[in-house]
Amino acid sequence: MRVAIIISLSILFIVIIMVLAWCLTLLATISLSTSIDVLVPISTQKPDTSLYTNIVHPRQPQRLNLASKRPLHTNKFYTNPILGSGENPIIAQPYVLLVNPSSPFGVSISCTEQLALGPQIDSTRVKYFINVILKNMQVSATEFTARNFEVINVDDPGFSFTLKMFQQGSQASITMPIVRGMAYVTFEYNSATPKISTVHAILSVNGQSSGKITGKRFEVSLNNGQTWIIYALNGDITLELRDNQLFGTQAITNVLRLTKKQGDSYANSLLDSHAAVYPTGCQLKADVTDSKGTYTFLWERKGDITKTLLHYTFAHHRQVMTSGSATGTSVLTKSASKGPMVGYVGNVWIMEENSLSTMGFLAPRAPAAQYEDRIVAQLIKDINAGVSLAVTDYYFTGKAFHKYALLCLLADYYRETSLRTECIRKLQEGFDVLLQGKNSNALKYDTTWYGLVSAAGLPANQELADFGNSYYNDHHYHWGYFIQTAAILAHLDSSYTSKLKDWVDTLIRDSNNPSTQDTHFPQFRYFDWFSGHSWSQGLFESADGKDQESTSEEVNYHYGVALWGLATGSKTTEGLGRLMLAVAKRAIQTYFLMDSANKVMPKEYIGNKVTGIFFENKADYATWFGPNPEFIHGIQMLPSTPITEEVRLPKFVQEEWDTIISKVVPSVTGGWKSILYANYAILNRGEAFSQLLTVPLDDGLTRAWALYWAATRPNTNDGTGTLTTTNPSSVTTTGAPSTGGECTLPAGATCTSLTSPGDAAAGLGMYYDASCSQGGVGCNHIQPNCRLCAKDPAVVNNPFLKCPSCV
């Protein structure tokens, strides 16, 4: 009996131990899968004034009247109203709004759903498409006798702003919450008398061709085939139709909402059902759990908040919207540049990216063995040859740092210890200059827009120096190279991380501060969570809204942020980088890199394969620096890093190569050829490797890394191919063609005199070139027809022409 009891107790003890072990395993699994909030502050400290001198920006916001001073977005859709004259459009999507500079003094609404196409490049594609903007409806007040408006509120992530129109000396005002994706345009009237007009002819209102109409809902039929619905949310109003306009019979304090009538009766019933609640802004939530990332839009609402919001989605939202979140409807429209929009019903949108990248510092596979001896031999040559890490402008300097850091990675991978040590030492010497602000274009902290800017563009007439960095152009491109370089350095030598950390973290805070608790930078200056990607254009007015050109350099930024988090042990920073990367990758593959299966972009345009310069209101198969196909495609390829294979997929690359690149690559000279062949390695690593042994190199690429990149591509096509290329030793470099006046024009402010100190230090000069009207590398720098050129022989054709002798 006693033995039986002992045995039973032993079994019970074993069972308890097993249960405890299972529980501990379960707890460990749960802890490993804990959701990480990636919107926590990187820091809440003000940037160190001993390193970042405070400045007041030369471009001040106009017509801004916020309740309190706060960080301001520079690269979101609402900068047009607070820059210059304020007459450029607001691309709210799907609506395009304009604040009228003349009578009727109010806001015009455009929703044409029409694209104008550019000239045919060939039978399959056109050069550009542009959304047609017309003043379909104009909303004003009879009290308004002049244009008076101001921006009175903005939300944190850059989804919305609030515009107020008013009349001096009167109580009359109209307040507009303008929100990306809004299904209706909302006007909060305060003691103002409605005045509604159009550039078209009004055929009828609720079936009447003239006279007074009273109610809460008005259908306005126009002679262009459109019908617009006007809703009055707070009781009946009376409108009188006369002289092709609708006039209120008295001043009202009410909310009017306008939307374009749908062709489907059920869709129109949905418009009626959801008109009573309207969006005023959005707050963002984002978290990462293992390989899954979730981002959530929490829409802020007014009106009847017992109702559910109806709001328009882009294609990339719909691809990842969770089933328990918002629900799709039959309410449809077309965006200005991103294809069809679909109305979804829901106050909260939850979107999941279920396969976040796990890419590390090097390719996920070893180089093919037959190539390794040549890679190592070239690596030794490249590191011994060195590279100039003198800090000039931030773009080309960043590329120089980055390409050298990639050599350090290879030296570590191949266990070339002495080369690794020398490479790291040189990188650290380069960073020491930046970390102490010893460079001539040292970063300043701008107390106007709350950000870091290069000193190069702050003097008068220098706004485009450093590619407009001082005016918030391209920071994610520029900082991405430095962030990734710092991540590699921290990975290779953790003892240096403490020196780098504050400087790198401040670059990330400037470009994409994740937290509203960090009040020294706006939340996500560059990354637009609604659009799914970044906008590179900063404090410049634009008739077509913000734009982005180099999606590959945006990817390089997100990848760099993820690697910085990985190298420094910050799960939040790594998760943030990987989530932004996933969202951007989806948007880029939906809108920017267009394979034959693309159903979102205009069918007349997808033959270009890449969008070129992508604006909020159009896309143009071009670049800012020239029309050559190698520029247009190459700027969407560089730099080639391990993450590239997740964005540029073989199907797309094959189509792009077959239809365009293969036809131009034989005639390409200079460093662009190396970019095109590095990309070709995705399809044919053998041919690409062979070409990359000799082709001229891009200034951001070393030959050793190019060979490593090609050798690590997963395809097994190792044939030598049949394509030919120009021997780089046979290429002759010529100076700029003489056009007359190279160094004496334009009169009064010659191009040569406008060369910035940073450009001069980089071995560059500038001259007048009338042919810049046709585009070209370095063209229209600082001002029209001023062209950057290479004075230093080391940078000729990388990518600039040799300067004329007079420069």
XYZ file of N, CA, C and O in Angstrom, residues 81-199:
476
model
N -1.077 75.584 -49.158
C -1.814 76.731 -48.611
C -0.984 77.641 -47.709
O -1.365 78.789 -47.497
N 0.134 77.132 -47.179
C 0.914 77.962 -46.252
C 2.245 78.398 -46.844
O 3.130 78.862 -46.133
N 2.371 78.275 -48.178
C 3.565 78.749 -48.866
C 3.162 79.725 -49.961
O 2.125 79.559 -50.608
N 3.997 80.732 -50.169
C 3.801 81.652 -51.280
C 2.424 82.277 -51.299
O 1.888 82.702 -50.273
N 1.820 82.297 -52.475
C 0.526 82.930 -52.648
C -0.619 82.087 -52.118
O -1.731 82.589 -51.924
N -0.382 80.798 -51.926
C -1.449 79.906 -51.477
C -2.425 79.518 -52.566
O -3.488 78.946 -52.274
N -2.113 79.796 -53.819
C -3.041 79.536 -54.915
C -2.904 78.142 -55.521
O -3.751 77.723 -56.306
N -1.832 77.430 -55.172
C -1.650 76.092 -55.745
C -2.604 75.099 -55.098
O -3.042 75.274 -53.962
N -2.937 74.031 -55.806
C -4.010 73.138 -55.354
C -3.643 72.326 -54.118
O -2.477 72.073 -53.823
N -4.679 71.895 -53.433
C -4.573 70.973 -52.304
C -5.056 69.622 -52.823
O -6.243 69.455 -53.132
N -4.142 68.658 -52.933
C -4.502 67.352 -53.492
C -4.947 66.472 -52.327
O -4.152 65.739 -51.719
N -6.230 66.556 -51.980
C -6.726 65.851 -50.801
C -7.000 64.382 -51.086
O -7.001 63.578 -50.165
N -7.243 64.008 -52.302
C -7.565 62.650 -52.736
C -8.877 62.169 -52.112
O -8.942 61.943 -50.914
N -9.926 61.975 -52.889
C -9.923 62.100 -54.347
C -10.119 63.533 -54.841
O -9.912 63.818 -56.011
N -10.563 64.414 -53.940
C -10.866 65.785 -54.339
C -9.600 66.619 -54.436
O -8.662 66.460 -53.656
N -9.602 67.516 -55.408
C -8.573 68.539 -55.508
C -9.242 69.871 -55.202
O -10.258 70.215 -55.816
N -8.691 70.592 -54.262
C -9.290 71.841 -53.798
C -8.391 73.011 -54.150
O -7.158 72.901 -54.121
N -9.003 74.132 -54.473
C -8.271 75.377 -54.717
C -8.959 76.501 -53.959
O -10.188 76.618 -54.006
N -8.145 77.320 -53.298
C -8.680 78.520 -52.664
C -8.677 79.621 -53.719
O -7.620 80.031 -54.199
N -9.864 80.052 -54.118
C -9.979 80.963 -55.260
C -9.307 82.300 -54.977
O -9.599 82.949 -53.962
N -8.433 82.769 -55.877
C -7.795 84.073 -55.689
C -8.694 85.243 -56.093
O -8.395 86.395 -55.805
N -9.781 84.926 -56.786
C -10.711 85.967 -57.229
C -12.135 85.477 -57.001
O -12.366 84.332 -56.606
N -13.090 86.321 -57.267
C -14.497 85.997 -57.015
C -14.937 84.772 -57.837
O -14.553 84.655 -59.012
N -15.681 83.855 -57.263
C -16.187 83.834 -55.889
C -15.103 83.440 -54.882
O -14.408 82.436 -55.082
N -14.967 84.223 -53.832
C -13.910 84.000 -52.857
C -14.294 82.858 -51.922
O -15.043 83.029 -50.969
N -13.818 81.714 -52.258
C -14.121 80.519 -51.490
C -13.233 79.399 -51.963
O -12.097 79.629 -52.394
N -13.744 78.171 -51.930
C -12.964 76.996 -52.323
C -13.638 76.308 -53.496
O -14.854 76.085 -53.494
N -12.831 75.986 -54.499
C -13.304 75.200 -55.639
C -13.008 73.732 -55.404
O -11.957 73.381 -54.855
N -13.923 72.882 -55.849
C -13.783 71.431 -55.708
C -13.698 70.821 -57.100
O -14.540 71.086 -57.953
N -12.661 69.994 -57.289
C -12.521 69.266 -58.550
C -12.558 67.776 -58.268
O -11.862 67.275 -57.386
N -13.404 67.081 -59.025
C -13.411 65.609 -58.997
C -13.837 65.147 -60.385
O -14.948 64.678 -60.599
N -12.935 65.332 -61.336
C -13.281 65.071 -62.735
C -13.206 63.590 -63.080
O -13.869 63.134 -64.010
N -12.354 62.845 -62.366
C -12.098 61.436 -62.686
C -11.642 61.287 -64.137
O -11.922 60.283 -64.792
N -10.904 62.289 -64.614
C -10.409 62.287 -65.994
C -8.912 62.520 -65.992
O -8.401 63.368 -65.247
N -8.207 61.776 -66.843
C -6.772 61.954 -67.012
C -6.486 62.480 -68.408
O -7.087 62.028 -69.390
N -5.572 63.453 -68.487
C -5.049 63.896 -69.777
C -3.733 63.163 -70.002
O -2.893 63.079 -69.095
N -3.555 62.610 -71.187
C -2.378 61.810 -71.488
C -1.378 62.609 -72.305
O -1.754 63.406 -73.184
N -0.091 62.385 -72.039
C 0.963 63.060 -72.774
C 1.211 62.424 -74.122
O 0.521 61.479 -74.525
N 2.229 62.891 -74.837
C 2.523 62.353 -76.168
C 2.966 60.894 -76.109
O 3.513 60.427 -75.110
N 2.725 60.174 -77.193
C 3.125 58.775 -77.286
C 4.650 58.666 -77.347
O 5.295 59.350 -78.161
N 5.235 57.828 -76.517
C 6.647 57.493 -76.648
C 6.801 56.449 -77.738
O 7.688 56.508 -78.579
N 5.930 55.445 -77.682
C 5.792 54.470 -78.755
C 4.343 53.978 -78.713
O 3.505 54.561 -78.013
N 4.041 52.922 -79.413
C 2.639 52.494 -79.528
C 2.075 51.943 -78.218
O 0.865 51.773 -78.099
N 2.942 51.681 -77.244
C 2.484 51.048 -76.000
C 2.397 51.995 -74.810
O 1.852 51.608 -73.774
N 2.904 53.218 -74.928
C 3.019 54.031 -73.721
C 3.083 55.523 -74.038
O 3.485 55.922 -75.136
N 2.685 56.307 -73.038
C 2.718 57.768 -73.156
C 3.711 58.324 -72.154
O 4.089 57.675 -71.177
N 4.123 59.576 -72.384
C 5.152 60.173 -71.535
C 4.625 60.554 -70.164
O 5.348 60.497 -69.167
N 3.391 60.976 -70.072
C 2.868 61.357 -68.756
C 1.358 61.192 -68.737
O 0.702 61.050 -69.767
N 0.810 61.195 -67.538
C -0.626 61.397 -67.369
C -0.808 62.437 -66.275
O 0.023 62.563 -65.373
N -1.886 63.188 -66.365
C -2.162 64.227 -65.382
C -3.662 64.274 -65.114
O -4.471 64.185 -66.048
N -4.012 64.381 -63.866
C -5.413 64.501 -63.478
C -5.938 65.877 -63.883
O -5.332 66.913 -63.581
N -7.054 65.896 -64.577
C -7.654 67.154 -65.031
C -8.321 67.853 -63.843
O -9.119 67.252 -63.128
N -7.974 69.108 -63.643
C -8.548 69.896 -62.553
C -9.502 70.926 -63.132
O -9.109 71.758 -63.960
N -10.752 70.860 -62.723
C -11.775 71.830 -63.108
C -12.524 72.274 -61.859
O -12.622 71.522 -60.883
N -13.079 73.446 -61.894
C -13.839 73.952 -60.749
C -15.283 73.457 -60.856
O -16.211 74.206 -61.133
N -15.430 72.124 -60.595
C -16.752 71.519 -60.734
C -17.773 72.180 -59.820
O -18.909 72.421 -60.224
N -17.380 72.439 -58.592
C -18.252 73.151 -57.649
C -17.404 74.189 -56.907
O -16.228 73.951 -56.604
N -18.024 75.353 -56.630
C -17.343 76.410 -55.891
C -18.236 76.811 -54.714
O -19.424 77.103 -54.904
N -17.652 76.799 -53.529
C -18.417 77.070 -52.310
C -17.861 78.311 -51.640
O -16.663 78.401 -51.363
N -18.759 79.263 -51.368
C -18.338 80.545 -50.824
C -19.457 81.076 -49.937
O -20.392 80.348 -49.561
N -19.357 82.346 -49.597
C -20.392 83.051 -48.832
C -20.583 84.420 -49.447
O -19.619 85.044 -49.923
N -21.816 84.899 -49.469
C -22.079 86.220 -50.072
C -21.366 87.325 -49.320
O -21.103 88.394 -49.889
N -21.005 87.094 -48.060
C -20.307 88.123 -47.276
C -18.846 88.283 -47.686
O -18.216 89.297 -47.375
N -18.284 87.282 -48.392
C -16.859 87.317 -48.720
C -16.622 88.240 -49.921
O -17.125 87.990 -51.022
N -15.847 89.284 -49.704
C -15.525 90.230 -50.782
C -14.036 90.218 -51.132
O -13.586 90.997 -51.973
N -13.277 89.365 -50.463
C -11.845 89.228 -50.739
C -11.416 87.840 -50.272
O -12.134 87.169 -49.528
N -10.260 87.449 -50.725
C -9.737 86.149 -50.292
C -9.048 86.308 -48.939
O -8.033 86.997 -48.816
N -9.600 85.686 -47.928
C -8.993 85.659 -46.600
C -9.111 84.239 -46.064
O -10.218 83.718 -45.910
N -7.978 83.610 -45.812
C -8.050 82.273 -45.218
C -6.787 82.028 -44.405
O -5.760 82.686 -44.582
N -6.874 81.054 -43.509
C -5.730 80.663 -42.707
C -5.881 79.194 -42.315
O -6.992 78.646 -42.313
N -4.766 78.581 -42.025
C -4.757 77.212 -41.511
C -4.754 77.295 -39.998
O -3.855 77.894 -39.402
N -5.773 76.709 -39.368
C -5.928 76.877 -37.922
C -5.652 75.604 -37.130
O -5.572 75.654 -35.901
N -5.476 74.474 -37.832
C -5.183 73.244 -37.095
C -4.566 72.231 -38.052
O -4.848 72.240 -39.254
N -3.721 71.355 -37.507
C -3.139 70.242 -38.261
C -3.127 69.034 -37.331
O -3.073 69.182 -36.118
N -3.189 67.818 -37.904
C -3.073 66.656 -37.035
C -1.626 66.184 -37.013
O -0.773 66.686 -37.749
N -1.325 65.231 -36.146
C 0.067 64.849 -35.934
C 0.693 64.092 -37.098
O 1.782 64.447 -37.540
N 0.048 63.040 -37.638
C 0.725 62.272 -38.690
C 0.614 62.870 -40.084
O 1.115 62.288 -41.043
N -0.047 64.024 -40.237
C -0.115 64.671 -41.542
C -1.228 64.183 -42.432
O -1.155 64.309 -43.658
N -2.308 63.659 -41.835
C -3.458 63.209 -42.608
C -4.427 64.346 -42.906
O -5.249 64.232 -43.814
N -4.397 65.417 -42.113
C -5.451 66.429 -42.229
C -4.973 67.789 -41.757
O -3.967 67.911 -41.040
N -5.710 68.791 -42.172
C -5.545 70.137 -41.626
C -6.896 70.826 -41.688
O -7.834 70.362 -42.347
N -7.021 71.928 -40.982
C -8.271 72.675 -40.949
C -8.041 74.063 -41.507
O -7.141 74.783 -41.058
N -8.834 74.416 -42.502
C -8.717 75.709 -43.175
C -9.932 76.558 -42.819
O -11.069 76.060 -42.828
N -9.703 77.814 -42.525
C -10.794 78.728 -42.181
C -10.794 79.907 -43.133
O -9.784 80.590 -43.303
N -11.945 80.160 -43.768
C -12.147 81.344 -44.607
C -12.989 82.345 -43.823
O -13.905 81.943 -43.081
N -12.717 83.620 -44.001
C -13.425 84.627 -43.209
C -13.452 85.956 -43.958
O -12.744 86.144 -44.965
N -14.249 86.840 -43.464
C -14.341 88.192 -44.003
C -13.941 89.168 -42.907
O -14.464 89.114 -41.796
N -12.987 90.026 -43.208
C -12.542 91.011 -42.223
C -13.724 91.878 -41.788
O -14.527 92.317 -42.612
N -13.825 92.103 -40.475
C -14.872 92.970 -39.950
C -16.250 92.338 -39.928
O -17.253 93.033 -39.762
N -16.315 91.014 -40.107
C -17.602 90.316 -40.120
C -17.487 89.043 -39.297
O -16.401 88.474 -39.140
N -18.612 88.590 -38.780
C -18.634 87.297 -38.083
C -18.653 86.118 -39.042
O -18.436 84.976 -38.636
N -18.908 86.381 -40.293
C -19.071 85.310 -41.273
C -17.758 84.532 -41.465
O -16.695 85.124 -41.694
N -17.857 83.219 -41.403
C -16.687 82.376 -41.647
C -17.150 80.999 -42.113
O -18.288 80.585 -41.876
N -16.237 80.306 -42.774
C -16.453 78.907 -43.172
C -15.199 78.141 -42.769
O -14.086 78.513 -43.158
N -15.371 77.082 -42.011
C -14.252 76.251 -41.564
C -14.334 74.897 -42.249
O -15.410 74.295 -42.316
N -13.194 74.441 -42.754
C -13.146 73.189 -43.516
C -12.148 72.221 -42.907
O -10.940 72.474 -42.963
N -12.579 71.098 -42.344
C -11.642 70.017 -42.031
C -11.338 69.251 -43.313
O -12.242 68.694 -43.943
N -10.074 69.270 -43.729
C -9.671 68.658 -45.002
C -8.825 67.432 -44.678
O -7.756 67.541 -44.088
N -9.337 66.265 -45.060
C -8.770 64.993 -44.620
C -8.515 64.110 -45.837
O -9.371 63.997 -46.721
N -7.342 63.480 -45.873
C -7.042 62.567 -46.973
C -8.101 61.479 -47.058
O -8.445 60.840 -46.068
N -8.639 61.249 -48.269
C -9.598 60.181 -48.495
C -11.036 60.527 -48.151
O -11.908 59.654 -48.206
N -11.314 61.778 -47.815
C -12.679 62.141 -47.403
C -13.662 61.874 -48.544
O -13.413 62.196 -49.702
N -14.805 61.308 -48.194
C -15.815 60.960 -49.197
C -16.706 62.142 -49.546
O -17.430 62.104 -50.554
N -16.702 63.162 -48.707
C -17.469 64.388 -48.922
C -16.540 65.559 -48.580
O -15.602 65.413 -47.794
N -16.814 66.723 -49.140
C -16.095 67.934 -48.751
C -16.998 68.695 -47.783
O -18.168 68.943 -48.078
N -16.437 69.053 -46.632
C -17.238 69.571 -45.526
C -16.968 71.059 -45.300
O -15.811 71.489 -45.270
N -18.071 71.810 -45.111
C -17.991 73.253 -44.877
C -18.815 73.593 -43.636
O -20.035 73.413 -43.629
N -18.153 74.047 -42.594
C -18.837 74.459 -41.377
C -19.116 75.962 -41.472
O -18.205 76.786 -41.305
N -20.353 76.302 -41.801
C -20.745 77.709 -41.933
C -21.021 78.300 -40.553
O -21.684 77.680 -39.713
N -20.513 79.497 -40.352
C -20.805 80.230 -39.128
C -21.249 81.648 -39.497
O -20.442 82.449 -39.984
N -22.534 81.925 -39.307
C -23.102 83.252 -39.608
C -22.745 83.705 -41.015
O -22.427 84.879 -41.243
N -22.785 82.784 -41.952
C -22.422 83.088 -43.337
C -23.526 82.588 -44.270
O -24.181 81.575 -44.012
N -23.711 83.308 -45.365
C -24.775 83.011 -46.319
C -24.209 82.210 -47.487
O -23.292 82.682 -48.179
N -24.691 80.995 -47.732
C -24.116 80.154 -48.789
C -24.186 80.797 -50.171
O -25.175 81.470 -50.528
N -23.138 80.580 -50.935
C -23.079 80.964 -52.349
C -22.336 79.835 -53.059
O -21.156 79.600 -52.809
N -23.043 79.123 -53.901
C -22.487 77.924 -54.528
C -22.592 78.064 -56.037
O -23.664 78.382 -56.572
N -21.476 77.827 -56.727
C -21.452 78.032 -58.181
C -20.601 76.947 -58.830
O -20.095 76.036 -58.165
N -20.441 77.059 -60.135
C -19.698 76.062 -60.909
C -19.232 76.685 -62.214
O -19.804 77.696 -62.665
N -18.199 76.089 -62.825
C -17.791 76.551 -64.154
C -18.686 75.953 -65.227
O -18.606 76.344 -66.393
